[in-house]
């Protein structure tokens, strides 16, 4: 297994014969890779869950039953027993 120093040495060996202009390009590429690929974090928009608070509080009994049935249908087996 390579250590960090051996990787650094390998990079130095790869660029030591290049011109200053080419080394400058390599540095820009490494910088781009670090910023755009290696350190990129997935940023997901935060859901404001509180905007839904109290949404179901004023349902009628009929609407509440319909809502419960819809939840059962949405689940994989709808609360039904499965014979295997």
Short mmCIF file of C-alpha atoms in Angstrom, two decimals:
data_model
loop_
_atom_site.label_atom_id
_atom_site.label_comp_id
_atom_site.label_asym_id
_atom_site.label_seq_id
_atom_site.Cartn_x
_atom_site.Cartn_y
_atom_site.Cartn_z
CA UNK A 1 0.00 0.00 0.00
CA UNK A 2 1.30 3.43 -0.92
CA UNK A 3 1.74 6.13 1.67
CA UNK A 4 0.84 9.75 1.10
CA UNK A 5 4.51 10.58 0.63
CA UNK A 6 4.91 8.00 -2.12
CA UNK A 7 1.86 9.37 -3.94
CA UNK A 8 3.24 12.88 -3.62
CA UNK A 9 6.57 11.69 -4.97
CA UNK A 10 4.81 9.96 -7.84
CA UNK A 11 3.02 13.22 -8.71
CA UNK A 12 6.29 15.15 -8.56
CA UNK A 13 7.95 12.59 -10.87
CA UNK A 14 5.09 12.93 -13.34
CA UNK A 15 5.36 16.70 -13.61
CA UNK A 16 9.09 17.32 -13.11
CA UNK A 17 9.87 17.30 -16.85
CA UNK A 18 6.96 19.53 -17.83
CA UNK A 19 7.26 23.20 -18.65
CA UNK A 20 6.13 25.84 -16.15
CA UNK A 21 3.07 26.58 -18.30
CA UNK A 22 2.08 22.90 -18.32
CA UNK A 23 2.60 22.60 -14.57
CA UNK A 24 0.37 25.64 -14.13
CA UNK A 25 -2.33 23.86 -16.17
CA UNK A 26 -1.93 20.71 -14.05
CA UNK A 27 -2.33 22.76 -10.88
CA UNK A 28 -5.55 24.27 -12.24
CA UNK A 29 -6.83 20.80 -13.10
CA UNK A 30 -6.02 19.48 -9.63
CA UNK A 31 -7.72 22.49 -8.08
CA UNK A 32 -10.80 21.91 -10.24
CA UNK A 33 -10.90 18.23 -9.31
CA UNK A 34 -10.63 19.06 -5.61
CA UNK A 35 -13.36 21.69 -5.68
CA UNK A 36 -15.83 20.25 -8.15
CA UNK A 37 -15.46 16.49 -7.77
CA UNK A 38 -13.81 15.42 -4.54
CA UNK A 39 -15.32 17.96 -2.15
CA UNK A 40 -18.74 18.21 -3.74
CA UNK A 41 -21.47 17.58 -1.25
CA UNK A 42 -24.99 16.69 -2.15
CA UNK A 43 -27.08 19.62 -1.07
CA UNK A 44 -30.71 18.75 -0.76
CA UNK A 45 -33.26 21.43 -0.16
CA UNK A 46 -34.55 21.18 3.37
CA UNK A 47 -38.19 20.46 3.57
CA UNK A 48 -40.12 22.73 5.83
CA UNK A 49 -42.16 20.01 7.51
CA UNK A 50 -43.87 22.49 9.78
CA UNK A 51 -45.81 23.95 6.87
CA UNK A 52 -47.91 20.79 7.00
CA UNK A 53 -48.59 20.93 10.74
CA UNK A 54 -52.30 20.80 11.48
CA UNK A 55 -53.21 20.00 7.88
CA UNK A 56 -55.40 17.06 8.86
CA UNK A 57 -56.89 18.47 12.05
CA UNK A 58 -60.21 19.56 10.56
CA UNK A 59 -61.08 16.42 8.57
CA UNK A 60 -64.57 15.06 8.94
CA UNK A 61 -64.99 11.46 10.07
CA UNK A 62 -65.69 10.39 6.48
CA UNK A 63 -62.63 12.24 5.17
CA UNK A 64 -60.52 10.75 7.95
CA UNK A 65 -61.61 7.21 7.00
CA UNK A 66 -60.85 7.91 3.32
CA UNK A 67 -57.43 9.22 4.30
CA UNK A 68 -56.69 6.12 6.40
CA UNK A 69 -57.77 3.85 3.54
CA UNK A 70 -55.53 5.75 1.14
CA UNK A 71 -52.60 5.24 3.50
CA UNK A 72 -53.30 1.51 3.65
CA UNK A 73 -53.41 1.27 -0.15
CA UNK A 74 -50.18 3.20 -0.43
CA UNK A 75 -48.30 0.78 1.80
CA UNK A 76 -46.91 -2.33 0.21
CA UNK A 77 -49.53 -4.78 1.45
CA UNK A 78 -52.11 -2.37 2.91
CA UNK A 79 -52.10 -4.05 6.29
CA UNK A 80 -53.42 -7.27 4.76
CA UNK A 81 -52.19 -10.63 5.90
CA UNK A 82 -50.08 -12.32 3.29
CA UNK A 83 -50.11 -16.08 2.84
CA UNK A 84 -46.84 -17.47 1.61
#
